């Protein structure tokens, strides 16, 4: 006889995903502890053990950012901010049917949020192409090594206009400074 598993609502995982200041999704060790029914101190211990055993310390720095929160007594307490990969790496160690259900819910929530962010970025890129139609060919030709005059001629622009567009592209982070 198989027990019926109550799958978590995917929104329950989504509500504990956040965006960092650079727009990258993350969750926290406290959120993981809460959703997986674990003590936060045990999740912290699991993360610290993982970080100590990692053959690539850079993976730990990229995916497990030390942070803190204020507890009920307004005292700072340690926690970690976990990226998608950090969460997946940690959650792989949790076992049981309920843990698997939460793993799936979190991964689906991360994937959905990342897809929304990609779609938003694509919309911005498309809008930029509409507002500044000369920007893309100037960036692409500059990266290919063409001179200002070589870029300007087919676009019907002056070399000075190409300089203007290159400056705009640098301000927008599309070309190296």
Coordinates of N, CA and C in Angstrom, one line a residue:
X1 N 0.8 -1.2 0.0 CA 0.0 0.0 0.0 C 0.9 1.2 0.0
X2 N 0.6 2.1 -0.9 CA 1.4 3.4 -1.0 C 0.7 4.5 -0.3
X3 N 1.4 5.3 0.5 CA 0.9 6.4 1.2 C 0.7 7.6 0.2
X4 N -0.4 8.3 0.4 CA -0.6 9.4 -0.5 C 0.3 10.6 0.0
X5 N 1.0 11.1 -0.9 CA 1.9 12.2 -0.5 C 1.3 13.5 -0.8
X6 N 1.3 14.4 0.2 CA 0.7 15.7 0.0 C 1.8 16.6 -0.6
X7 N 1.7 16.9 -1.9 CA 2.8 17.8 -2.5 C 2.6 19.2 -2.0
X8 N 3.7 19.9 -1.8 CA 3.6 21.3 -1.5 C 3.1 22.1 -2.6
X9 N 2.4 23.2 -2.2 CA 2.0 24.1 -3.2 C 3.2 24.8 -3.8
X10 N 3.3 24.8 -5.1 CA 4.5 25.5 -5.7 C 4.7 26.9 -5.3
X11 N 3.6 27.6 -5.0 CA 3.7 29.0 -4.6 C 4.4 29.1 -3.2
X12 N 4.3 28.0 -2.4 CA 4.9 28.0 -1.1 C 6.5 28.1 -1.2
X13 N 7.0 27.5 -2.2 CA 8.4 27.6 -2.5 C 8.7 28.9 -3.1
X14 N 7.9 29.4 -4.0 CA 8.1 30.6 -4.7 C 8.1 31.8 -3.7
X15 N 7.3 31.8 -2.7 CA 7.3 32.9 -1.8 C 8.5 33.1 -0.9
X16 N 9.4 32.1 -0.9 CA 10.7 32.2 -0.2 C 11.9 32.4 -1.1
X17 N 11.6 32.8 -2.4 CA 12.7 33.1 -3.3 C 12.7 34.6 -3.4
X18 N 13.9 35.2 -3.4 CA 14.1 36.6 -3.4 C 15.0 37.0 -4.5
X19 N 15.2 38.3 -4.8 CA 16.1 38.8 -5.8 C 17.2 39.6 -5.1
X20 N 18.4 39.3 -5.5 CA 19.6 40.0 -4.9 C 19.6 41.4 -5.6
X21 N 20.5 42.2 -5.1 CA 20.6 43.6 -5.7 C 21.0 43.5 -7.1
X22 N 21.6 42.5 -7.6 CA 22.0 42.4 -9.0 C 21.0 41.6 -9.8
X23 N 19.8 41.3 -9.2 CA 18.7 40.7 -9.9 C 18.8 39.2 -10.0
X24 N 19.6 38.5 -9.2 CA 19.7 37.1 -9.2 C 18.8 36.5 -8.1
X25 N 18.1 35.4 -8.5 CA 17.2 34.8 -7.4 C 18.1 34.0 -6.4
X26 N 17.6 34.1 -5.2 CA 18.2 33.3 -4.1 C 17.1 32.9 -3.1
X27 N 17.5 32.0 -2.2 CA 16.7 31.7 -1.0 C 17.6 31.7 0.2
X28 N 17.1 31.5 1.4 CA 17.9 31.5 2.5 C 17.9 30.2 3.3
X29 N 18.9 30.0 4.1 CA 19.0 28.8 4.8 C 17.8 28.7 5.8
X30 N 17.3 29.8 6.3 CA 16.1 29.7 7.2 C 14.9 29.3 6.4
X31 N 14.7 29.7 5.2 CA 13.6 29.3 4.4 C 13.7 27.8 4.1
X32 N 14.9 27.3 3.8 CA 15.1 25.9 3.5 C 14.7 25.1 4.8
X33 N 15.2 25.6 5.9 CA 14.9 24.9 7.2 C 13.4 24.8 7.4
X34 N 12.7 25.9 7.2 CA 11.3 26.0 7.5 C 10.5 25.0 6.5
X35 N 10.8 25.1 5.2 CA 10.1 24.3 4.3 C 10.4 22.8 4.4
X36 N 11.6 22.5 4.8 CA 12.0 21.0 4.9 C 11.8 20.5 6.3
X37 N 11.2 21.3 7.2 CA 10.9 20.8 8.5 C 12.1 20.5 9.4
X38 N 13.2 21.3 9.2 CA 14.4 21.1 9.9 C 14.7 22.3 10.8
X39 N 15.5 22.0 11.8 CA 16.0 23.1 12.7 C 17.0 24.0 11.8
X40 N 17.0 25.3 12.0 CA 17.9 26.1 11.2 C 19.3 25.8 11.6
X41 N 19.6 25.5 12.8 CA 21.0 25.2 13.3 C 21.5 24.0 12.5
X42 N 20.6 23.0 12.3 CA 21.0 21.8 11.6 C 21.3 22.1 10.1
X43 N 20.5 23.0 9.5 CA 20.8 23.4 8.1 C 22.1 24.1 8.0
X44 N 22.3 25.0 9.0 CA 23.6 25.7 9.0 C 24.8 24.8 9.1
X45 N 24.6 23.8 10.0 CA 25.7 22.8 10.2 C 25.9 22.0 8.9
X46 N 24.8 21.6 8.2 CA 24.9 20.9 6.9 C 25.7 21.8 5.9
X47 N 25.3 23.0 5.8 CA 26.0 23.9 4.9 C 27.5 24.1 5.2
X48 N 27.8 24.3 6.5 CA 29.2 24.4 6.9 C 30.0 23.2 6.6
X49 N 29.4 22.0 6.8 CA 30.0 20.7 6.5 C 30.3 20.6 5.0
X50 N 29.3 21.0 4.2 CA 29.4 21.0 2.7 C 30.6 21.9 2.3
X51 N 30.6 23.1 2.8 CA 31.6 24.1 2.5 C 33.0 23.6 2.8
X52 N 33.1 23.0 4.0 CA 34.4 22.5 4.4 C 34.9 21.3 3.5
X53 N 34.0 20.6 3.0 CA 34.4 19.4 2.2 C 34.5 19.7 0.7
X54 N 34.1 20.9 0.2 CA 34.1 21.2 -1.2 C 35.5 21.1 -1.8
X55 N 35.7 20.4 -2.9 CA 37.0 20.5 -3.6 C 37.2 21.8 -4.3
X56 N 36.1 22.5 -4.6 CA 36.2 23.8 -5.3 C 35.6 24.9 -4.4
X57 N 36.5 25.6 -3.6 CA 36.0 26.6 -2.7 C 35.2 27.7 -3.4
X58 N 35.6 28.0 -4.6 CA 34.9 29.0 -5.4 C 33.4 28.7 -5.6
X59 N 33.1 27.5 -5.7 CA 31.7 27.0 -5.9 C 30.9 27.5 -4.6
X60 N 31.6 27.3 -3.4 CA 30.9 27.7 -2.2 C 30.7 29.2 -2.1
X61 N 31.8 30.0 -2.5 CA 31.6 31.4 -2.4 C 30.5 31.9 -3.4
X62 N 30.4 31.3 -4.6 CA 29.4 31.8 -5.5 C 28.0 31.4 -5.1
X63 N 27.8 30.3 -4.4 CA 26.5 29.7 -4.2 C 26.0 29.7 -2.7
X64 N 26.9 30.0 -1.8 CA 26.5 30.1 -0.4 C 27.0 31.4 0.3
X65 N 26.3 32.5 0.2 CA 26.8 33.7 0.7 C 26.4 33.9 2.2
X66 N 27.4 34.1 3.1 CA 27.1 34.3 4.5 C 26.2 35.6 4.6
X67 N 25.3 35.5 5.5 CA 24.4 36.7 5.7 C 23.9 36.6 7.2
X68 N 23.0 37.5 7.5 CA 22.5 37.5 8.9 C 21.1 38.1 8.8
X69 N 20.3 37.8 9.9 CA 19.0 38.3 10.1 C 18.9 38.7 11.5
X70 N 17.8 39.5 11.9 CA 17.6 39.8 13.3 C 16.5 38.9 13.9
X71 N 16.8 38.3 15.0 CA 15.9 37.4 15.6 C 14.9 38.2 16.4
X72 N 14.0 37.5 17.2 CA 13.0 38.1 17.9 C 13.5 39.1 19.0
X73 N 14.7 38.9 19.5 CA 15.3 39.8 20.4 C 16.1 40.9 19.7
X74 N 16.0 41.0 18.4 CA 16.7 42.0 17.6 C 18.2 41.8 17.6
X75 N 18.6 40.6 17.7 CA 20.0 40.2 17.7 C 20.3 39.6 16.4
X76 N 21.5 39.9 15.8 CA 21.9 39.3 14.5 C 22.2 37.9 14.6
X77 N 21.7 37.1 13.7 CA 21.9 35.6 13.7 C 22.4 35.2 12.3
X78 N 23.3 34.2 12.2 CA 23.8 33.8 10.9 C 22.8 33.1 10.1
X79 N 22.9 33.3 8.8 CA 22.2 32.5 7.8 C 23.0 32.6 6.5
X80 N 22.6 31.8 5.5 CA 23.2 31.8 4.2 C 22.2 32.2 3.2
X81 N 22.6 32.8 2.1 CA 21.8 33.1 0.9 C 22.3 32.0 -0.1
X82 N 21.4 31.2 -0.6 CA 21.7 30.2 -1.5 C 21.2 30.5 -2.9
X83 N 22.0 30.3 -3.9 CA 21.6 30.4 -5.3 C 20.9 29.1 -5.7
X84 N 20.4 29.1 -6.9 CA 19.7 27.9 -7.4 C 20.7 26.7 -7.3
X85 N 21.9 26.8 -7.7 CA 22.8 25.7 -7.6 C 23.2 25.4 -6.1
X86 N 23.3 26.4 -5.3 CA 23.6 26.1 -3.9 C 22.4 25.4 -3.2
X87 N 21.2 25.8 -3.5 CA 20.0 25.1 -3.0 C 20.0 23.7 -3.5
X88 N 20.2 23.5 -4.8 CA 20.1 22.1 -5.3 C 21.2 21.2 -4.7
X89 N 22.4 21.8 -4.5 CA 23.5 21.0 -3.9 C 23.2 20.6 -2.5
X90 N 22.6 21.5 -1.7 CA 22.3 21.3 -0.3 C 21.1 20.3 -0.2
X91 N 20.1 20.6 -1.0 CA 18.8 19.8 -0.9 C 19.0 18.3 -1.4
X92 N 20.0 18.1 -2.2 CA 20.2 16.7 -2.6 C 20.5 15.8 -1.5
X93 N 21.0 16.3 -0.4 CA 21.3 15.5 0.8 C 20.1 15.2 1.7
X94 N 19.0 15.9 1.5 CA 17.8 15.6 2.2 C 17.1 14.4 1.6
X95 N 16.5 13.5 2.5 CA 15.9 12.3 2.0 C 14.5 12.3 2.4
X96 N 13.7 11.4 1.8 CA 12.3 11.1 2.2 C 11.4 11.7 1.1
X97 N 10.2 11.2 1.1 CA 9.2 11.6 0.1 C 8.9 13.1 0.2
X98 N 8.7 13.6 1.4 CA 8.3 15.0 1.6 C 9.5 15.9 1.2
X99 N 10.7 15.5 1.5 CA 11.9 16.3 1.1 C 11.9 16.3 -0.4
X100 N 11.7 15.2 -1.1 CA 11.7 15.2 -2.6 C 10.7 16.1 -3.1
X101 N 9.5 16.1 -2.5 CA 8.4 17.0 -3.0 C 8.8 18.5 -2.9
X102 N 9.5 18.9 -1.8 CA 10.0 20.2 -1.6 C 11.1 20.5 -2.6
X103 N 12.0 19.6 -2.8 CA 13.1 19.8 -3.8 C 12.5 20.1 -5.1
X104 N 11.5 19.4 -5.6 CA 10.9 19.6 -6.8 C 10.2 21.0 -6.9
X105 N 9.5 21.3 -5.8 CA 8.8 22.6 -5.7 C 9.8 23.8 -5.8
X106 N 10.9 23.7 -5.0 CA 11.9 24.7 -5.1 C 12.5 24.8 -6.5
X107 N 12.9 23.7 -7.0 CA 13.6 23.8 -8.4 C 12.6 24.4 -9.4
X108 N 11.3 24.0 -9.3 CA 10.4 24.5 -10.3 C 10.2 26.1 -10.1
X109 N 10.2 26.5 -8.8 CA 10.1 27.9 -8.5 C 11.3 28.7 -9.0
X110 N 12.5 28.1 -8.7 CA 13.7 28.8 -9.2 C 13.7 28.9 -10.7
X111 N 13.3 27.8 -11.4 CA 13.3 27.8 -12.9 C 12.3 28.8 -13.4
X112 N 11.1 28.9 -12.8 CA 10.1 29.8 -13.3 C 10.6 31.2 -13.1
X113 N 11.2 31.5 -11.9 CA 11.6 32.9 -11.7 C 12.8 33.3 -12.7
X114 N 13.7 32.3 -12.9 CA 14.8 32.6 -13.8 C 14.3 32.8 -15.2
X115 N 13.2 32.0 -15.6 CA 12.6 32.2 -17.0 C 12.0 33.6 -17.1
X116 N 11.3 34.0 -16.0 CA 10.7 35.4 -16.0 C 11.8 36.4 -16.2
X117 N 12.9 36.3 -15.5 CA 14.0 37.2 -15.6 C 14.6 37.3 -17.0
X118 N 14.8 36.1 -17.6 CA 15.3 36.0 -18.9 C 14.4 36.7 -19.9
X119 N 13.0 36.4 -19.7 CA 12.0 37.0 -20.6 C 12.1 38.6 -20.5
X120 N 12.2 39.0 -19.3 CA 12.2 40.5 -19.0 C 13.5 41.1 -19.7
X121 N 14.6 40.4 -19.6 CA 15.9 40.9 -20.2 C 15.7 40.9 -21.7
X122 N 15.1 39.9 -22.3 CA 14.8 39.9 -23.7 C 13.9 41.0 -24.1
X123 N 12.9 41.3 -23.3 CA 12.0 42.4 -23.7 C 12.7 43.7 -23.6
X124 N 13.6 43.9 -22.7 CA 14.4 45.1 -22.6 C 15.3 45.2 -23.8
X125 N 16.0 44.1 -24.2 CA 16.9 44.1 -25.4 C 16.1 44.5 -26.6
X126 N 14.9 43.9 -26.8 CA 14.1 44.2 -27.9 C 13.6 45.7 -27.9
X127 N 13.3 46.2 -26.8 CA 12.9 47.6 -26.7 C 14.1 48.5 -27.0
X128 N 15.2 48.1 -26.5 CA 16.4 48.9 -26.8 C 16.7 48.9 -28.3
X129 N 16.5 47.8 -29.0 CA 16.7 47.7 -30.4 C 15.7 48.7 -31.1
X130 N 14.5 48.8 -30.6 CA 13.5 49.7 -31.2 C 13.8 51.1 -31.0
X131 N 14.3 51.5 -29.8 CA 14.6 52.8 -29.4 C 15.9 53.3 -30.1
X132 N 16.9 52.4 -30.1 CA 18.2 52.7 -30.6 C 18.6 51.7 -31.7
X133 N 18.0 51.8 -32.9 CA 18.3 50.8 -33.9 C 19.8 50.7 -34.3
X134 N 20.5 51.8 -34.2 CA 21.9 51.8 -34.6 C 22.8 51.1 -33.6
X135 N 22.4 51.0 -32.4 CA 23.2 50.5 -31.3 C 23.7 49.1 -31.6
X136 N 22.9 48.1 -31.9 CA 23.3 46.7 -32.1 C 24.3 46.6 -33.2
X137 N 24.1 47.2 -34.4 CA 25.1 47.0 -35.5 C 26.5 47.7 -35.1
X138 N 26.4 48.8 -34.4 CA 27.6 49.4 -34.0 C 28.4 48.6 -33.0
X139 N 27.7 48.0 -32.0 CA 28.3 47.1 -31.0 C 28.9 45.9 -31.7
X140 N 28.1 45.2 -32.5 CA 28.6 44.0 -33.2 C 29.8 44.3 -34.1
X141 N 29.7 45.3 -34.9 CA 30.9 45.7 -35.8 C 32.1 46.1 -35.0
X142 N 31.9 46.8 -33.9 CA 33.0 47.2 -33.0 C 33.7 46.0 -32.5
X143 N 32.9 45.0 -32.0 CA 33.4 43.8 -31.4 C 34.2 43.0 -32.5
X144 N 33.7 43.1 -33.7 CA 34.4 42.4 -34.8 C 35.6 43.1 -35.3
X145 N 35.9 44.3 -34.8 CA 37.1 44.9 -35.1 C 37.1 45.9 -36.2
X146 N 35.9 46.3 -36.7 CA 35.7 47.3 -37.8 C 36.1 48.7 -37.3
X147 N 36.6 49.5 -38.2 CA 36.8 50.9 -37.9 C 35.5 51.7 -37.9
X148 N 35.6 52.9 -37.3 CA 34.4 53.8 -37.3 C 33.9 54.0 -38.7
X149 N 34.9 54.3 -39.7 CA 34.5 54.6 -41.0 C 33.8 53.4 -41.7
X150 N 34.4 52.2 -41.4 CA 33.8 51.0 -42.0 C 32.4 50.7 -41.5
X151 N 32.1 51.1 -40.2 CA 30.8 50.9 -39.7 C 29.9 51.9 -40.2
X152 N 30.3 53.2 -40.3 CA 29.5 54.3 -40.6 C 28.9 54.2 -42.1
X153 N 29.8 53.8 -43.0 CA 29.4 53.9 -44.4 C 28.1 53.1 -44.7
X154 N 28.0 51.8 -44.4 CA 26.8 51.1 -44.7 C 25.5 51.5 -43.9
X155 N 25.8 52.1 -42.8 CA 24.6 52.6 -42.0 C 24.2 54.0 -42.4
X156 N 24.9 54.7 -43.3 CA 24.6 56.0 -43.7 C 24.8 57.0 -42.6
X157 N 25.8 56.8 -41.7 CA 26.1 57.7 -40.6 C 27.5 58.2 -40.8
X158 N 27.9 59.2 -40.0 CA 29.2 59.7 -40.0 C 30.1 59.0 -39.0
X159 N 31.4 59.0 -39.1 CA 32.2 58.4 -38.0 C 32.0 59.0 -36.7
X160 N 31.6 60.3 -36.6 CA 31.3 60.9 -35.3 C 30.1 60.3 -34.7
X161 N 29.1 60.0 -35.5 CA 27.9 59.3 -35.0 C 28.2 58.0 -34.4
X162 N 29.1 57.3 -35.1 CA 29.6 55.9 -34.6 C 30.2 56.1 -33.2
X163 N 31.0 57.1 -33.0 CA 31.6 57.4 -31.7 C 30.6 57.7 -30.7
X164 N 29.5 58.4 -31.0 CA 28.4 58.7 -30.1 C 27.8 57.4 -29.7
X165 N 27.5 56.5 -30.7 CA 26.8 55.2 -30.4 C 27.7 54.3 -29.5
X166 N 29.0 54.3 -29.8 CA 30.0 53.5 -29.0 C 30.0 54.0 -27.6
X167 N 29.9 55.3 -27.3 CA 29.9 55.9 -26.0 C 28.6 55.4 -25.3
X168 N 27.5 55.5 -26.0 CA 26.2 55.0 -25.4 C 26.3 53.6 -25.1
X169 N 26.9 52.8 -25.9 CA 27.0 51.3 -25.7 C 27.9 51.1 -24.5
X170 N 28.9 51.8 -24.3 CA 29.8 51.7 -23.1 C 29.0 52.0 -21.9
X171 N 28.3 53.1 -21.9 CA 27.5 53.5 -20.7 C 26.5 52.4 -20.3
X172 N 25.9 51.7 -21.3 CA 25.0 50.7 -21.1 C 25.6 49.3 -20.8
X173 N 26.9 49.3 -20.8 CA 27.6 48.0 -20.5 C 27.6 47.0 -21.7
X174 N 27.4 47.5 -22.9 CA 27.4 46.6 -24.0 C 28.7 46.5 -24.7
X175 N 29.6 47.5 -24.4 CA 31.0 47.4 -24.8 C 31.9 47.7 -23.6
X176 N 33.1 47.1 -23.7 CA 34.0 47.3 -22.6 C 34.5 48.8 -22.6
X177 N 34.7 49.3 -21.4 CA 35.1 50.7 -21.2 C 36.5 51.0 -21.8

